[in-house]
mmCIF file of C-alpha atoms in Angstrom:
data_model
loop_
_atom_site.group_PDB
_atom_site.id
_atom_site.type_symbol
_atom_site.label_atom_id
_atom_site.label_comp_id
_atom_site.label_asym_id
_atom_site.label_seq_id
_atom_site.Cartn_x
_atom_site.Cartn_y
_atom_site.Cartn_z
ATOM 1 C CA MET A 1 14.772 21.852 -6.180
ATOM 2 C CA TYR A 2 13.431 19.629 -3.596
ATOM 3 C CA SER A 3 16.621 20.322 -1.775
ATOM 4 C CA THR A 4 15.400 19.056 1.213
ATOM 5 C CA ILE A 5 13.931 15.754 0.336
ATOM 6 C CA LEU A 6 16.879 13.852 1.826
ATOM 7 C CA GLU A 7 16.322 15.453 5.140
ATOM 8 C CA ARG A 8 12.610 15.109 5.253
ATOM 9 C CA PHE A 9 12.838 11.687 4.278
ATOM 10 C CA ILE A 10 15.128 10.463 6.844
ATOM 11 C CA ARG A 11 13.054 12.493 9.444
ATOM 12 C CA TYR A 12 10.014 10.531 8.391
ATOM 13 C CA ALA A 13 11.741 7.318 8.483
ATOM 14 C CA ARG A 14 13.235 7.775 11.804
ATOM 15 C CA PHE A 15 9.312 7.445 13.329
ATOM 16 C CA ASN A 16 8.353 4.336 14.223
ATOM 17 C CA THR A 17 4.808 4.141 12.743
ATOM 18 C CA ARG A 18 4.455 0.460 12.485
ATOM 19 C CA SER A 19 0.611 -0.564 12.342
ATOM 20 C CA ASN A 20 -0.631 -3.297 14.719
ATOM 21 C CA PRO A 21 -2.883 -5.834 12.934
ATOM 22 C CA ALA A 22 -4.245 -7.160 16.519
ATOM 23 C CA ASN A 23 -5.622 -3.534 17.008
ATOM 24 C CA LYS A 24 -7.625 -3.256 13.779
ATOM 25 C CA HIS A 25 -10.620 -1.728 15.783
ATOM 26 C CA MET A 26 -8.763 0.926 16.602
ATOM 27 C CA ILE A 27 -8.268 4.286 14.668
ATOM 28 C CA PRO A 28 -5.203 3.926 14.091
ATOM 29 C CA SER A 29 -4.214 0.481 15.052
ATOM 30 C CA SER A 30 -0.984 2.081 16.889
ATOM 31 C CA PRO A 31 -0.372 5.052 19.188
ATOM 32 C CA GLU A 32 2.969 6.166 17.225
ATOM 33 C CA GLN A 33 0.912 6.461 14.337
ATOM 34 C CA VAL A 34 -1.286 9.598 15.912
ATOM 35 C CA GLU A 35 1.879 10.859 17.001
ATOM 36 C CA PHE A 36 3.375 11.356 13.836
ATOM 37 C CA ALA A 37 0.147 12.369 12.315
ATOM 38 C CA LEU A 38 -0.017 15.280 14.546
ATOM 39 C CA LYS A 39 3.787 16.272 14.023
ATOM 40 C CA LEU A 40 2.926 16.134 10.310
ATOM 41 C CA GLU A 41 0.035 18.347 10.774
ATOM 42 C CA ASN A 42 2.136 21.058 12.555
ATOM 43 C CA GLU A 43 4.650 20.736 9.815
ATOM 44 C CA LEU A 44 2.142 21.140 7.127
ATOM 45 C CA ASN A 45 0.622 24.352 8.964
ATOM 46 C CA LEU A 46 4.062 25.519 9.175
ATOM 47 C CA LEU A 47 4.852 24.983 5.479
ATOM 48 C CA GLY A 48 1.929 27.175 4.395
ATOM 49 C CA LEU A 49 -0.710 24.774 3.407
ATOM 50 C CA GLU A 50 -4.502 25.636 4.018
ATOM 51 C CA GLU A 51 -7.132 23.636 5.659
ATOM 52 C CA VAL A 52 -5.013 21.364 7.373
ATOM 53 C CA PHE A 53 -6.488 18.781 9.842
ATOM 54 C CA TYR A 54 -5.922 15.660 11.623
ATOM 55 C CA ASP A 55 -9.354 13.758 11.629
ATOM 56 C CA GLU A 56 -9.658 11.461 14.627
ATOM 57 C CA ARG A 57 -12.462 9.891 12.851
ATOM 58 C CA ASP A 58 -10.488 8.332 10.302
ATOM 59 C CA GLY A 59 -6.682 8.945 11.265
ATOM 60 C CA PHE A 60 -6.080 10.850 8.076
ATOM 61 C CA VAL A 61 -4.272 14.209 7.613
ATOM 62 C CA THR A 62 -5.651 16.315 5.036
ATOM 63 C CA ALA A 63 -4.642 19.432 3.476
ATOM 64 C CA LYS A 64 -4.722 21.941 0.633
ATOM 65 C CA ILE A 65 -3.020 24.364 -1.570
ATOM 66 C CA SER A 66 -5.801 26.554 -3.552
ATOM 67 C CA SER A 67 -5.721 27.223 -7.109
ATOM 68 C CA ASN A 68 -3.780 30.406 -8.201
ATOM 69 C CA GLN A 69 -5.844 30.407 -11.401
ATOM 70 C CA PRO A 70 -9.354 31.765 -10.199
ATOM 71 C CA ASP A 71 -10.825 32.399 -13.886
ATOM 72 C CA GLU A 72 -9.641 28.789 -15.142
ATOM 73 C CA ASP A 73 -12.003 25.649 -14.411
ATOM 74 C CA ILE A 74 -9.264 23.086 -13.326
ATOM 75 C CA PRO A 75 -9.886 19.823 -12.207
ATOM 76 C CA ALA A 76 -9.250 19.443 -8.402
ATOM 77 C CA ILE A 77 -6.847 16.479 -7.967
ATOM 78 C CA GLY A 78 -5.209 14.666 -4.948
ATOM 79 C CA PHE A 79 -2.126 12.928 -3.615
ATOM 80 C CA MET A 80 -2.323 10.358 -0.923
ATOM 81 C CA ALA A 81 0.450 8.366 0.793
ATOM 82 C CA HIS A 82 0.445 6.246 3.750
ATOM 83 C CA ILE A 83 2.244 6.865 7.185
ATOM 84 C CA ASP A 84 2.592 3.380 8.544
ATOM 85 C CA THR A 85 5.109 0.926 7.890
ATOM 86 C CA ALA A 86 5.158 -3.004 7.660
ATOM 87 C CA ASP A 87 4.845 -5.708 10.385
ATOM 88 C CA PHE A 88 8.806 -6.186 10.670
ATOM 89 C CA PRO A 89 10.995 -4.152 13.370
ATOM 90 C CA SER A 90 10.580 -0.424 13.195
ATOM 91 C CA GLU A 91 12.188 0.696 16.255
ATOM 92 C CA ASN A 92 15.360 2.932 16.057
ATOM 93 C CA VAL A 93 15.191 3.122 12.451
ATOM 94 C CA ASN A 94 18.818 4.391 11.473
ATOM 95 C CA PRO A 95 18.985 5.451 7.809
ATOM 96 C CA GLN A 96 22.301 4.981 6.098
ATOM 97 C CA VAL A 97 23.160 7.426 3.022
ATOM 98 C CA HIS A 98 25.730 6.217 0.516
ATOM 99 C CA TYR A 99 26.974 9.039 -1.531
ATOM 100 C CA ASN A 100 27.779 8.346 -5.147
ATOM 101 C CA TYR A 101 27.052 4.576 -4.991
ATOM 102 C CA ASP A 102 29.684 2.570 -6.875
ATOM 103 C CA GLY A 103 27.628 -0.659 -7.768
ATOM 104 C CA ASN A 104 29.256 -2.845 -5.376
ATOM 105 C CA ASP A 105 27.861 -4.522 -2.290
ATOM 106 C CA VAL A 106 26.572 -2.610 0.458
ATOM 107 C CA VAL A 107 27.581 -3.021 4.031
ATOM 108 C CA LEU A 108 24.629 -2.133 6.300
ATOM 109 C CA ASN A 109 26.169 -3.209 9.603
ATOM 110 C CA LYS A 110 29.823 -4.002 10.044
ATOM 111 C CA GLU A 111 29.670 -4.905 13.454
ATOM 112 C CA LEU A 112 26.729 -7.737 12.854
ATOM 113 C CA ASP A 113 28.398 -8.707 9.426
ATOM 114 C CA ILE A 114 24.961 -7.783 7.477
ATOM 115 C CA VAL A 115 25.559 -7.071 3.939
ATOM 116 C CA MET A 116 23.418 -6.454 1.028
ATOM 117 C CA THR A 117 25.134 -7.955 -2.061
ATOM 118 C CA VAL A 118 24.825 -7.417 -5.522
ATOM 119 C CA LYS A 119 24.519 -11.172 -6.154
ATOM 120 C CA GLU A 120 21.396 -11.213 -4.133
ATOM 121 C CA PHE A 121 20.151 -8.028 -5.172
ATOM 122 C CA PRO A 122 21.178 -7.098 -8.731
ATOM 123 C CA ASN A 123 18.866 -4.534 -9.154
ATOM 124 C CA LEU A 124 21.193 -2.253 -7.164
ATOM 125 C CA LYS A 125 23.380 -1.782 -10.463
ATOM 126 C CA ASP A 126 20.470 0.308 -11.452
ATOM 127 C CA TYR A 127 21.445 2.922 -8.925
ATOM 128 C CA VAL A 128 25.221 3.652 -9.839
ATOM 129 C CA GLY A 129 26.132 7.057 -8.941
ATOM 130 C CA GLU A 130 22.806 7.941 -7.016
ATOM 131 C CA THR A 131 22.583 8.998 -3.462
ATOM 132 C CA LEU A 132 21.578 5.551 -1.874
ATOM 133 C CA VAL A 133 19.755 5.477 1.384
ATOM 134 C CA THR A 134 19.544 1.897 3.268
ATOM 135 C CA THR A 135 18.980 0.659 6.477
ATOM 136 C CA ASP A 136 21.810 -0.371 8.976
ATOM 137 C CA GLY A 137 20.641 -4.067 8.495
ATOM 138 C CA THR A 138 18.380 -4.570 11.805
ATOM 139 C CA THR A 139 15.243 -2.714 10.813
ATOM 140 C CA LEU A 140 13.159 -1.847 7.994
ATOM 141 C CA LEU A 141 13.758 1.660 6.000
ATOM 142 C CA GLY A 142 10.027 2.754 6.026
ATOM 143 C CA ALA A 143 10.499 4.200 1.974
ATOM 144 C CA ASP A 144 7.115 2.333 2.083
ATOM 145 C CA CYS A 145 5.483 5.068 1.924
ATOM 146 C CA LYS A 146 7.492 7.634 3.641
ATOM 147 C CA ALA A 147 9.517 8.302 0.263
ATOM 148 C CA GLY A 148 6.096 8.796 -1.271
ATOM 149 C CA MET A 149 5.128 11.261 1.571
ATOM 150 C CA ALA A 150 8.572 13.256 1.278
ATOM 151 C CA SER A 151 8.088 13.272 -2.679
ATOM 152 C CA ILE A 152 4.473 14.751 -2.327
ATOM 153 C CA VAL A 153 5.556 17.307 0.754
ATOM 154 C CA GLU A 154 8.381 18.639 -1.361
ATOM 155 C CA VAL A 155 6.131 19.228 -4.347
ATOM 156 C CA MET A 156 3.717 21.390 -1.953
ATOM 157 C CA LYS A 157 6.713 23.069 -0.575
ATOM 158 C CA HIS A 158 7.964 24.203 -4.119
ATOM 159 C CA LEU A 159 4.673 25.288 -5.505
ATOM 160 C CA ILE A 160 4.155 27.802 -1.975
ATOM 161 C CA GLU A 161 7.813 28.663 -2.545
ATOM 162 C CA ASN A 162 6.969 29.521 -6.224
ATOM 163 C CA PRO A 163 3.782 30.936 -6.531
ATOM 164 C CA GLU A 164 4.136 32.083 -10.107
ATOM 165 C CA ILE A 165 3.724 28.191 -11.256
ATOM 166 C CA PRO A 166 0.259 27.743 -12.580
ATOM 167 C CA HIS A 167 -2.098 25.196 -10.909
ATOM 168 C CA GLY A 168 -5.743 24.216 -9.800
ATOM 169 C CA ASP A 169 -6.725 23.108 -6.544
ATOM 170 C CA ILE A 170 -4.387 20.434 -5.061
ATOM 171 C CA TRP A 171 -5.171 18.025 -1.759
ATOM 172 C CA VAL A 172 -3.342 16.010 -0.095
ATOM 173 C CA ALA A 173 -4.098 12.928 2.315
ATOM 174 C CA PHE A 174 -1.780 11.158 4.705
ATOM 175 C CA GLY A 175 -3.551 8.232 6.344
ATOM 176 C CA PRO A 176 -2.733 5.049 8.273
ATOM 177 C CA ASP A 177 -3.052 1.305 8.577
ATOM 178 C CA GLU A 178 -2.550 0.725 4.890
ATOM 179 C CA GLU A 179 -0.245 -2.170 5.434
ATOM 180 C CA ILE A 180 -2.685 -3.976 7.371
ATOM 181 C CA GLY A 181 -5.644 -3.374 4.542
ATOM 182 C CA ILE A 182 -7.808 -1.240 6.377
ATOM 183 C CA GLY A 183 -6.447 2.539 6.119
ATOM 184 C CA ALA A 184 -8.284 4.143 3.385
ATOM 185 C CA SER A 185 -11.449 2.057 3.736
ATOM 186 C CA ARG A 186 -12.267 4.415 6.856
ATOM 187 C CA PHE A 187 -11.180 7.640 4.889
ATOM 188 C CA ILE A 188 -14.191 10.230 5.009
ATOM 189 C CA ALA A 189 -13.949 10.948 1.185
ATOM 190 C CA GLU A 190 -16.648 13.836 1.323
ATOM 191 C CA LYS A 191 -14.049 16.132 3.107
ATOM 192 C CA TRP A 192 -11.662 15.354 0.040
ATOM 193 C CA PRO A 193 -13.474 17.234 -2.826
ATOM 194 C CA VAL A 194 -11.242 16.273 -5.953
ATOM 195 C CA GLU A 195 -12.197 14.836 -9.167
ATOM 196 C CA PHE A 196 -9.351 11.869 -9.230
ATOM 197 C CA ALA A 197 -6.234 11.335 -7.146
ATOM 198 C CA TYR A 198 -2.964 9.521 -7.082
ATOM 199 C CA THR A 199 -1.400 7.251 -4.410
ATOM 200 C CA ILE A 200 2.583 7.587 -4.561
ATOM 201 C CA ASP A 201 3.013 4.011 -3.027
ATOM 202 C CA GLY A 202 4.652 1.952 -6.061
ATOM 203 C CA GLY A 203 7.866 0.646 -6.118
ATOM 204 C CA ARG A 204 10.495 0.432 -8.568
ATOM 205 C CA THR A 205 10.778 3.704 -11.111
ATOM 206 C CA GLY A 206 7.906 3.424 -13.858
ATOM 207 C CA GLN A 207 5.580 1.308 -11.762
ATOM 208 C CA LEU A 208 2.288 2.601 -12.991
ATOM 209 C CA ASP A 209 -1.044 0.675 -11.210
ATOM 210 C CA TYR A 210 -4.528 0.862 -12.369
ATOM 211 C CA GLU A 211 -5.711 -2.710 -11.699
ATOM 212 C CA THR A 212 -5.557 -4.430 -8.583
ATOM 213 C CA PHE A 213 -6.955 -7.755 -6.994
ATOM 214 C CA ASN A 214 -10.473 -8.022 -5.788
ATOM 215 C CA ALA A 215 -9.708 -9.245 -2.371
ATOM 216 C CA ALA A 216 -11.638 -11.288 0.430
ATOM 217 C CA GLN A 217 -10.828 -13.217 3.555
ATOM 218 C CA ALA A 218 -12.334 -16.355 4.453
ATOM 219 C CA VAL A 219 -12.226 -17.103 8.505
ATOM 220 C CA LEU A 220 -12.909 -21.216 8.893
ATOM 221 C CA THR A 221 -13.134 -22.318 12.399
ATOM 222 C CA PHE A 222 -12.800 -26.128 12.915
ATOM 223 C CA THR A 223 -14.166 -27.376 16.289
ATOM 224 C CA GLY A 224 -12.838 -30.522 17.528
ATOM 225 C CA THR A 225 -13.765 -33.285 19.906
ATOM 226 C CA SER A 226 -10.753 -33.800 22.417
ATOM 227 C CA VAL A 227 -10.558 -36.753 24.598
ATOM 228 C CA HIS A 228 -7.558 -38.828 25.960
ATOM 229 C CA PRO A 229 -5.983 -40.515 22.780
ATOM 230 C CA GLY A 230 -5.913 -43.855 24.689
ATOM 231 C CA ALA A 231 -9.843 -43.338 24.450
ATOM 232 C CA ALA A 232 -9.712 -41.495 21.456
ATOM 233 C CA LYS A 233 -11.210 -44.529 18.880
ATOM 234 C CA ASP A 234 -14.785 -43.428 17.128
ATOM 235 C CA VAL A 235 -14.533 -40.368 19.742
ATOM 236 C CA MET A 236 -11.744 -37.825 18.808
ATOM 237 C CA VAL A 237 -12.132 -35.478 16.083
ATOM 238 C CA ASN A 238 -8.882 -33.484 15.412
ATOM 239 C CA PRO A 239 -9.379 -30.095 14.202
ATOM 240 C CA LEU A 240 -5.825 -29.822 13.210
ATOM 241 C CA ALA A 241 -6.054 -32.815 10.910
ATOM 242 C CA GLU A 242 -9.335 -31.546 9.665
ATOM 243 C CA ALA A 243 -7.892 -28.112 9.006
ATOM 244 C CA ALA A 244 -5.094 -29.941 7.140
ATOM 245 C CA LYS A 245 -7.649 -32.008 5.277
ATOM 246 C CA PHE A 246 -9.187 -28.822 4.022
ATOM 247 C CA TYR A 247 -5.905 -27.266 2.732
ATOM 248 C CA GLN A 248 -5.670 -30.380 0.716
ATOM 249 C CA LYS A 249 -8.453 -29.094 -1.657
ATOM 250 C CA ILE A 250 -6.786 -25.982 -2.650
ATOM 251 C CA PRO A 251 -5.440 -26.666 -6.126
ATOM 252 C CA ALA A 252 -1.629 -26.713 -6.505
ATOM 253 C CA ASN A 253 -1.659 -24.024 -9.345
ATOM 254 C CA GLU A 254 -3.866 -21.721 -7.675
ATOM 255 C CA THR A 255 -1.615 -20.565 -4.662
ATOM 256 C CA PRO A 256 0.465 -17.140 -4.813
ATOM 257 C CA GLU A 257 3.671 -19.230 -5.712
ATOM 258 C CA THR A 258 2.490 -20.686 -8.460
ATOM 259 C CA THR A 259 0.563 -17.692 -10.015
ATOM 260 C CA SER A 260 1.484 -14.445 -12.144
ATOM 261 C CA GLY A 261 -0.016 -11.872 -14.047
ATOM 262 C CA TYR A 262 -3.934 -11.966 -14.092
ATOM 263 C CA GLU A 263 -3.909 -15.287 -12.406
ATOM 264 C CA GLY A 264 -5.966 -15.665 -9.014
ATOM 265 C CA TYR A 265 -5.262 -17.605 -6.165
ATOM 266 C CA TYR A 266 -6.289 -18.900 -2.603
ATOM 267 C CA MET A 267 -3.598 -18.770 0.234
ATOM 268 C CA LEU A 268 -3.389 -20.066 3.677
ATOM 269 C CA GLY A 269 -2.315 -16.578 5.331
ATOM 270 C CA GLY A 270 -2.529 -18.172 9.018
ATOM 271 C CA GLN A 271 -3.552 -20.946 11.251
ATOM 272 C CA THR A 272 -3.869 -21.356 14.948
ATOM 273 C CA GLY A 273 -5.513 -23.641 17.368
ATOM 274 C CA ASP A 274 -5.375 -26.736 19.416
ATOM 275 C CA LEU A 275 -7.107 -29.979 19.981
ATOM 276 C CA ASN A 276 -10.370 -28.140 20.821
ATOM 277 C CA SER A 277 -10.334 -25.554 17.821
ATOM 278 C CA VAL A 278 -8.584 -24.435 14.956
ATOM 279 C CA THR A 279 -8.969 -21.180 13.133
ATOM 280 C CA ALA A 280 -7.439 -20.861 9.616
ATOM 281 C CA ILE A 281 -7.241 -17.582 7.335
ATOM 282 C CA TYR A 282 -7.643 -17.771 3.872
ATOM 283 C CA ASN A 283 -7.010 -14.865 1.381
ATOM 284 C CA ILE A 284 -8.776 -15.229 -2.033
ATOM 285 C CA ARG A 285 -7.932 -13.046 -4.780
ATOM 286 C CA ASP A 286 -8.702 -12.571 -8.567
ATOM 287 C CA HIS A 287 -8.585 -9.620 -11.048
ATOM 288 C CA ASP A 288 -11.778 -10.368 -12.649
ATOM 289 C CA PHE A 289 -15.002 -9.996 -10.419
ATOM 290 C CA ASP A 290 -16.979 -13.052 -11.762
ATOM 291 C CA LYS A 291 -13.848 -15.188 -11.285
ATOM 292 C CA PHE A 292 -13.651 -13.635 -7.728
ATOM 293 C CA GLU A 293 -17.065 -14.401 -6.913
ATOM 294 C CA GLU A 294 -16.568 -18.236 -7.671
ATOM 295 C CA ARG A 295 -13.653 -18.270 -5.779
ATOM 296 C CA LYS A 296 -15.693 -17.173 -2.593
ATOM 297 C CA ALA A 297 -18.527 -19.715 -3.584
ATOM 298 C CA GLN A 298 -16.089 -22.336 -4.166
ATOM 299 C CA ILE A 299 -14.510 -21.862 -0.631
ATOM 300 C CA LYS A 300 -18.160 -22.144 0.957
ATOM 301 C CA LYS A 301 -18.685 -25.282 -1.350
ATOM 302 C CA TRP A 302 -15.592 -26.949 0.161
ATOM 303 C CA VAL A 303 -16.747 -26.245 3.357
ATOM 304 C CA ASP A 304 -20.354 -27.700 2.946
ATOM 305 C CA GLU A 305 -18.474 -30.917 1.295
ATOM 306 C CA GLN A 306 -16.487 -31.539 4.574
ATOM 307 C CA ASN A 307 -18.929 -30.519 6.799
ATOM 308 C CA ALA A 308 -21.204 -33.459 5.143
ATOM 309 C CA THR A 309 -18.571 -36.022 6.440
ATOM 310 C CA TYR A 310 -19.341 -35.177 9.980
ATOM 311 C CA ALA A 311 -22.252 -36.234 12.251
ATOM 312 C CA TYR A 312 -23.090 -32.347 12.196
ATOM 313 C CA PRO A 313 -21.464 -29.359 10.854
ATOM 314 C CA ARG A 314 -18.006 -28.598 12.338
ATOM 315 C CA ILE A 315 -16.766 -26.027 10.108
ATOM 316 C CA SER A 316 -17.958 -22.444 10.041
ATOM 317 C CA CYS A 317 -16.950 -19.893 7.437
ATOM 318 C CA VAL A 318 -16.971 -15.999 7.288
ATOM 319 C CA ILE A 319 -16.046 -14.377 4.317
ATOM 320 C CA THR A 320 -15.475 -10.618 4.317
ATOM 321 C CA ASN A 321 -14.680 -8.583 1.377
ATOM 322 C CA GLN A 322 -11.616 -6.679 1.676
ATOM 323 C CA TYR A 323 -11.010 -4.230 -1.426
ATOM 324 C CA ALA A 324 -11.915 -4.478 -5.159
ATOM 325 C CA ASN A 325 -10.573 -3.935 -8.501
ATOM 326 C CA MET A 326 -9.978 -0.080 -8.988
ATOM 327 C CA GLY A 327 -9.591 -0.872 -12.550
ATOM 328 C CA ASN A 328 -13.237 -1.327 -12.915
ATOM 329 C CA ILE A 329 -13.571 2.079 -11.906
ATOM 330 C CA ILE A 330 -10.782 4.086 -13.795
ATOM 331 C CA LYS A 331 -11.931 2.104 -16.918
ATOM 332 C CA ASN A 332 -15.056 4.562 -16.816
ATOM 333 C CA ASP A 333 -13.122 7.656 -16.367
ATOM 334 C CA SER A 334 -9.521 7.238 -17.722
ATOM 335 C CA ARG A 335 -8.420 10.915 -17.271
ATOM 336 C CA SER A 336 -6.178 9.861 -14.109
ATOM 337 C CA PHE A 337 -4.564 7.087 -15.856
ATOM 338 C CA ASP A 338 -4.092 9.372 -19.231
ATOM 339 C CA LEU A 339 -2.857 11.972 -17.487
ATOM 340 C CA ALA A 340 -0.091 9.698 -15.485
ATOM 341 C CA LYS A 341 0.944 8.341 -18.725
ATOM 342 C CA GLN A 342 1.655 11.561 -20.142
ATOM 343 C CA ALA A 343 3.513 12.703 -16.745
ATOM 344 C CA TYR A 344 5.715 9.940 -17.026
ATOM 345 C CA ALA A 345 6.771 10.620 -20.660
ATOM 346 C CA ALA A 346 7.268 14.300 -19.800
ATOM 347 C CA VAL A 347 9.867 13.788 -17.185
ATOM 348 C CA GLY A 348 11.471 11.060 -19.591
ATOM 349 C CA VAL A 349 9.990 7.830 -17.513
ATOM 350 C CA THR A 350 8.847 4.462 -19.303
ATOM 351 C CA PRO A 351 5.712 3.465 -17.685
ATOM 352 C CA ARG A 352 5.613 -0.080 -16.565
ATOM 353 C CA ILE A 353 2.068 -0.970 -16.412
ATOM 354 C CA ASN A 354 1.230 -4.619 -15.018
ATOM 355 C CA PRO A 355 -1.671 -5.913 -13.109
ATOM 356 C CA MET A 356 -1.068 -5.404 -9.492
ATOM 357 C CA ARG A 357 -0.936 -8.258 -7.508
ATOM 358 C CA GLY A 358 -2.299 -6.622 -4.357
ATOM 359 C CA GLY A 359 -4.274 -3.679 -3.528
ATOM 360 C CA THR A 360 -3.534 0.038 -2.563
ATOM 361 C CA ASP A 361 -5.560 2.675 -0.817
ATOM 362 C CA GLY A 362 -6.715 3.727 -4.334
ATOM 363 C CA SER A 363 -8.471 0.454 -4.297
ATOM 364 C CA HIS A 364 -10.779 1.766 -1.506
ATOM 365 C CA LEU A 365 -10.837 5.245 -2.870
ATOM 366 C CA ALA A 366 -11.965 3.861 -6.219
ATOM 367 C CA PHE A 367 -15.217 2.623 -4.538
ATOM 368 C CA LYS A 368 -15.679 5.736 -2.737
ATOM 369 C CA GLY A 369 -16.097 7.515 -6.168
ATOM 370 C CA ILE A 370 -12.063 8.683 -6.335
ATOM 371 C CA ALA A 371 -10.398 7.149 -9.333
ATOM 372 C CA THR A 372 -7.160 6.788 -7.942
ATOM 373 C CA PRO A 373 -4.112 5.153 -9.948
ATOM 374 C CA ASN A 374 -0.998 4.492 -8.271
ATOM 375 C CA LEU A 375 2.411 6.050 -9.148
ATOM 376 C CA PHE A 376 6.119 4.657 -8.111
ATOM 377 C CA LYS A 377 8.009 6.204 -5.215
ATOM 378 C CA GLY A 378 11.370 4.363 -6.433
ATOM 379 C CA SER A 379 11.849 2.094 -3.500
ATOM 380 C CA GLU A 380 13.097 -1.144 -3.594
ATOM 381 C CA ASN A 381 13.089 -4.506 -1.443
ATOM 382 C CA SER A 382 10.200 -3.069 0.567
ATOM 383 C CA HIS A 383 9.060 -4.614 4.008
ATOM 384 C CA GLY A 384 12.638 -5.655 5.150
ATOM 385 C CA GLN A 385 16.096 -5.078 6.239
ATOM 386 C CA TYR A 386 17.240 -4.566 2.548
ATOM 387 C CA GLU A 387 14.727 -1.965 1.709
ATOM 388 C CA PHE A 388 16.479 1.191 -0.124
ATOM 389 C CA VAL A 389 15.553 4.291 -2.079
ATOM 390 C CA THR A 390 17.616 6.848 -3.887
ATOM 391 C CA VAL A 391 17.584 10.718 -3.153
ATOM 392 C CA GLU A 392 17.183 10.712 -7.612
ATOM 393 C CA ARG A 393 14.239 8.445 -7.475
ATOM 394 C CA MET A 394 12.337 10.173 -4.953
ATOM 395 C CA LYS A 395 13.005 13.602 -6.782
ATOM 396 C CA LEU A 396 12.079 12.014 -9.935
ATOM 397 C CA ALA A 397 8.720 10.842 -8.381
ATOM 398 C CA SER A 398 8.095 14.463 -7.172
ATOM 399 C CA ASP A 399 9.066 15.382 -10.697
ATOM 400 C CA VAL A 400 5.978 13.346 -11.944
ATOM 401 C CA ILE A 401 3.472 14.763 -9.492
ATOM 402 C CA LEU A 402 4.455 18.377 -10.393
ATOM 403 C CA SER A 403 3.986 17.595 -14.138
ATOM 404 C CA ILE A 404 0.575 15.935 -13.425
ATOM 405 C CA ILE A 405 -0.358 19.406 -11.672
ATOM 406 C CA GLU A 406 0.810 21.007 -14.984
ATOM 407 C CA LEU A 407 -1.031 18.765 -17.085
ATOM 408 C CA VAL A 408 -4.388 18.733 -15.387
ATOM 409 C CA GLN A 409 -4.908 22.236 -16.720
ATOM 410 C CA ASP A 410 -5.739 21.047 -19.745
ATOM 411 C CA GLN A 411 -8.325 18.704 -18.377
ATOM 412 C CA PRO A 412 -12.058 19.198 -18.402
ATOM 413 C CA VAL A 413 -13.796 19.228 -15.416
ATOM 414 C CA VAL A 414 -16.775 16.757 -14.791
ATOM 415 C CA TYR A 415 -19.741 18.167 -12.946
ATOM 416 C CA HIS A 416 -21.379 15.328 -11.002
ATOM 417 C CA ILE A 417 -25.061 15.841 -10.660
#
C-alpha cells in the first residue's frame, strides 16, 4: 500500500514553490506555485478524482472522491495541505534517500562537508532502520508540506484503486502561501462542502493540534527629524533611537525566547529605516482571546505614552488581525478532534496534544465555519537544510487519513440551517 509515496514525494519536492512575502497582493505570491498547481490539477485528473479544479481566485486546487455508500448518511470530510515552502533556498532541491538508516551522522554533502550530526539532532535516533529522505545540505527539503501532500494523494489513489473500501464524500485541497500566513485566509470555503476537515501539516509523529495562537501584526512607523549632526541639538529626532526606546517597553519575560505553552508574547519581527523614518513590525500572540485583546491594547497604550513625550505625535500604529485560535471553534463541535484521536489509536500512534505556538491553515478555515485540526506529516527540522522525513512516517500519516475516512462513517451528519 502507498507504493508510490517515495517517488511522489521526491517529485513534489523538486519543484521550487517558495512563497514570496513581498508579493502578498498576488494570488499566489509566486508564479512557481501556479505552475506546480496546474501540474497537480492534471495529476489528480489522471488519477481519477472528480471535480478537479484550479481556482485562480484563491490559488487552490480542489478535488473530490464521491461517496460509494449512497444509502448512508456519512459526513463529508476534507484534507488539506499547502504547496508552498518557507523562506529558505528552494531552487534545485535534490533529495537524498538513505535506505535502512543506521543511526549515525548523515553526510548531506560530501563536497561541501555538510553533515547532519546525531549530537546536534538526537531525534535522528528515532528513525533507525527507516528510509530517510534528506536535503543535499544546500536547500530545504520541502517536506513542509509536500510530505503532507504526498500522504493525502496516496490515500486518494488507494481508494480509487480499491473501490470496495466504503467511504463517504471526500474532498481534498492544496493551496498556496501558508508559509506567509495568508493562504487559507483567501480560500473560498463555499466550494468545499465538508462538515469538518484536517490539515496534514504537523511535524513529528503523533502531533495533533487543535489550539493555535490568536495572532495580529502591529506596524509602527517612527517619523524623525533629520538634520546635520553638527546642528542637531534640540532639533534632531532620531527615529532609530526612538524605535529602540519603544522596544525597551516590551517585558523581557513576554518574548518568544522566554515563553512556552499557553504563554503569549510580543516579538519584534522586522525593522527597517534611516534617520528620516523607521518601520518596525511586531507580532502579537496569545491563546486566550481576552489576553490577546489586552496585548493589542497595550501596544496602542505604549504608542500613546511615547507620542506624549513629543511636541506632536511621531509614531503611527496599524494593527491587523492575522488568524484566530481554532480551538474556540473546534470546542463547539469536537467530532473532528475526537475522530483524530480514535484514528491515531487505531494505527498505534500516541497523540501528542499541546497548544500550538503558531497557526495553521486550519486557523483560517475554522473561522470560515470548517473545524480543522492539524495532523502530523512526520517531518522534522522544517524550513532549513537539515529538514528530513522518512517514508515510513509518511505512510503512517496516510494510515491515519484512511482510518479517519473509515471511522467517520459512524458519525452523525449535522444539518446546518
